[in-house]
Amino acid sequence: MIARSSRARGLEITKGFFKNYVKPYFEGGHKASKEGKPVAWVFSTFPVEIAQAFDVYPIWPEQYACIQGAFKVSVKCCEVAERKGFSKDLCSYARNTIGSLLRPEEAPLGGMPRPSLILAASTSCDTHLKWSQFLSKMLKVPYFYLDVPYNVFGATKEEVEEVYVELYVAEIERLIDFLERCLDTKLDKNSLKKAFETSAKANDLWMDIMELRKAIPCPMGAEDAWSAVFFILAAPGSRLAVDFYTKLKDEVASKVKEGVGVIPEEKYRVAWDNLPPWFNLGFYDYLKSLGVVVVIETPTITWAGRLDPSKPFESIAKRQLTIYSNSTLEFKMRLFDDLVKGYSLDGFIMPTNWGCRFMSVDNIDMKNYLRDRHGIPGLIIELDATDWRYFSEEQIKMKVESFVEVMAHRRKFR
Amino acid sequence: MVEPLFFKESFVKRHEKGRKLKAEGKLLMGLTCTYIPEELLIASGAMPVKVSGSLGGTPRADSYLPVNICSTMRSILEASLKGDYDYLDGVIFSNSCDNMGRCFDRWKLHLSYSYLHFFNTPHSKTSNAFKRYLYEVKKLKKSLETFLKVEVPEDELRKAINLLNEERLLLSKLYELRTEDPPLLTGVEAFYILAYSITYPKEEVLKSLRELVKEPPKLRSEFKDRPRVLVSCSIIDNEAKLISMVEDSGGIVVVDDTCTGTRYFEGLVKTSSPPLEAIAERYLNKVPCAFTQHGEERFAYLKELIKRYHVEGVILYCVKFCDTYLFDAPMLMEELKDIGIPATLIEWSHVEAWWAPLKTRVEAFIESLR
């Protein structure tokens, strides 16, 4: 039995999340694949609702890589990919999944369920294009890449260029045509409506939960959010997602009502701007031992968002075009402004994720921005989401201690 | 008659030249990528200058960029922060890769060019991508017209198309001189011809290229029977060290697959179609860079070059943290292995500390080809 990376959970519903939700979800994928039902590997920021309208079972390779990290097999799998010629500097999620295919005996949960399609979008990063294409070539599986403009001046949903929205919608139409051809079926308008309505509900619930985290003390920390975000990413257009988030919202709301926080004495409220070290989720326990609660994470709050099911294509186009990973510094500044105020933050933890350019590139400018605009500290630490060879725990802990001192000092003189 | 050395000497003085032109009232515009249509700049009266950074430390850029960003964009940012490009009126970025796209923010924040434009290049070439590229072409045209307070008539666009097509044809002819054994141009010489072409006024470039095509360098027997190498990467450093290392080790670089080489000039703009559409068609369908969805076409093109230039070995020079080329490398290595062409992957960075071990690796590779 492999020792998994674990941490203390604050919520009842996320206790046993892997066993109760993740494992069955992947088993469902294996079952669908065996029965010849369509399974798609869907990469982040892809409008998965469209695939769900075709009754496709979505599997997220990134989430699988997180599981590899949590199971502490990620470095072994990365090394397999490196021996194949993939550089150590590339995204470790990509190296992980490639390694798991080349060496299936190292792969938890019996590996990723065999796909019949691979779907990726330009709204995340270069890696997603190259990685997804490599996988489709390796497995000889039909491939779709949704290619849309970059939100270069960080426009909001309201400001995004009309032509860009039209281009996004045109890509959705191309996607529908692709799915119809691959699956030899026609899109059922009712299924599409249902997928979007369900997704809109799940997204509303998730955004409500994110709102509830603004409460002091915070009812739900990062240690729970990193798990709970699973369905909003993998299968937002499913009943499963709505049921799970309904229960989660109830639990979080009751904590807020009772004034129960993540820890008995919440001293510092911080945001986390990047991915977590999946192989060392106990790091959040360490933060809590210092009275630090991660009350919000930029990926969890920005990779979801409210949808208008009455205008499904336009609404998803506007949301995805202006998503965190497709937007520039102006977006981030606005987001940080909202988070600092809305979540009453004392500081930001901003990891530089070794294999990830877009999530790391703004760190220095944003750290300066937080200091100059909001007078709060940003802590830059170096790590990689699943490759612990880039994680020096002792060094990071020293930095965290100084960071806590700065927050304490600031509080004294505020 | 123009000697190959002329191109190197001119390129070394490119910033002085730029300042001189600026003082004479010329308007100069920096470009970061070969996917930005130069035709529009020329037609609107601006001179395109491909920007590049030098080898060495990047202390200014390091204060804004984390460690895991590629040294190509880092060194260009450094050059601008240092004032190397103080003669440019503006800079145009392309949505080519994360490193480039995301570094645009640093320019918005830390540099004060009066004109910064972002060309939202697609990564595919479907009919939607064509619509999008055409939209970006029109947007850039309008933006330049507003900034320069000019109107670009169609005949100016046609003239610019013809001018750049001639440059492309001349460069292709010069590359042909390298198919023979010995090649009439070395890899280093060819690099500087290109480096000059993308940083000097096109009228001067055409004049020099025409002369060189008319009177190519004499056959030099010392370049005969050397292992013939193709280099493939995003860019070559602007001192051509990556190529010199091959040629100093006894090899000869006969062709390249780089943005500072074939990817710049391969493919003409059709003169029979409406200009803006023709421009969009050419740039979208040119030999693809690794950032596009068409990796396989790049591989096929490489194989074609290998045949045409009688290549005996391939060096993939990947810049550290350049995701798109690093991702292609294992697949490309395998394809080359399948056709029996020896290849090696060498990661490099603009930081000098990297160079000593690189040289040893290149020497060993050339030795293995003998």
PDB file of N, CA and C in Angstrom, chain A residues 11 213 215 282 353 370:
ATOM      1  N   LEU A  11     -14.030  19.433   6.795  1.00  0.00           N
ATOM      2  CA  LEU A  11     -15.429  19.171   6.488  1.00  0.00           C
ATOM      3  C   LEU A  11     -15.707  17.680   6.481  1.00  0.00           C
ATOM      4  N   ARG A 213     -16.830  31.292   1.914  1.00  0.00           N
ATOM      5  CA  ARG A 213     -15.471  31.230   2.483  1.00  0.00           C
ATOM      6  C   ARG A 213     -14.968  32.614   2.907  1.00  0.00           C
ATOM      7  N   ALA A 215     -16.383  34.343   5.044  1.00  0.00           N
ATOM      8  CA  ALA A 215     -16.743  34.508   6.457  1.00  0.00           C
ATOM      9  C   ALA A 215     -15.503  34.445   7.355  1.00  0.00           C
ATOM     10  N   GLY A 282       0.100  17.832   3.501  1.00  0.00           N
ATOM     11  CA  GLY A 282       0.294  18.113   4.922  1.00  0.00           C
ATOM     12  C   GLY A 282       0.877  19.501   5.138  1.00  0.00           C
ATOM     13  N   ASN A 353       5.688  27.635  -9.952  1.00  0.00           N
ATOM     14  CA  ASN A 353       5.496  26.224 -10.270  1.00  0.00           C
ATOM     15  C   ASN A 353       6.466  25.871 -11.403  1.00  0.00           C
ATOM     16  N   LEU A 370       0.879  43.806  -4.673  1.00  0.00           N
ATOM     17  CA  LEU A 370       0.210  43.606  -3.380  1.00  0.00           C
ATOM     18  C   LEU A 370       0.792  44.543  -2.327  1.00  0.00           C
TER      19      LEU A 370
END
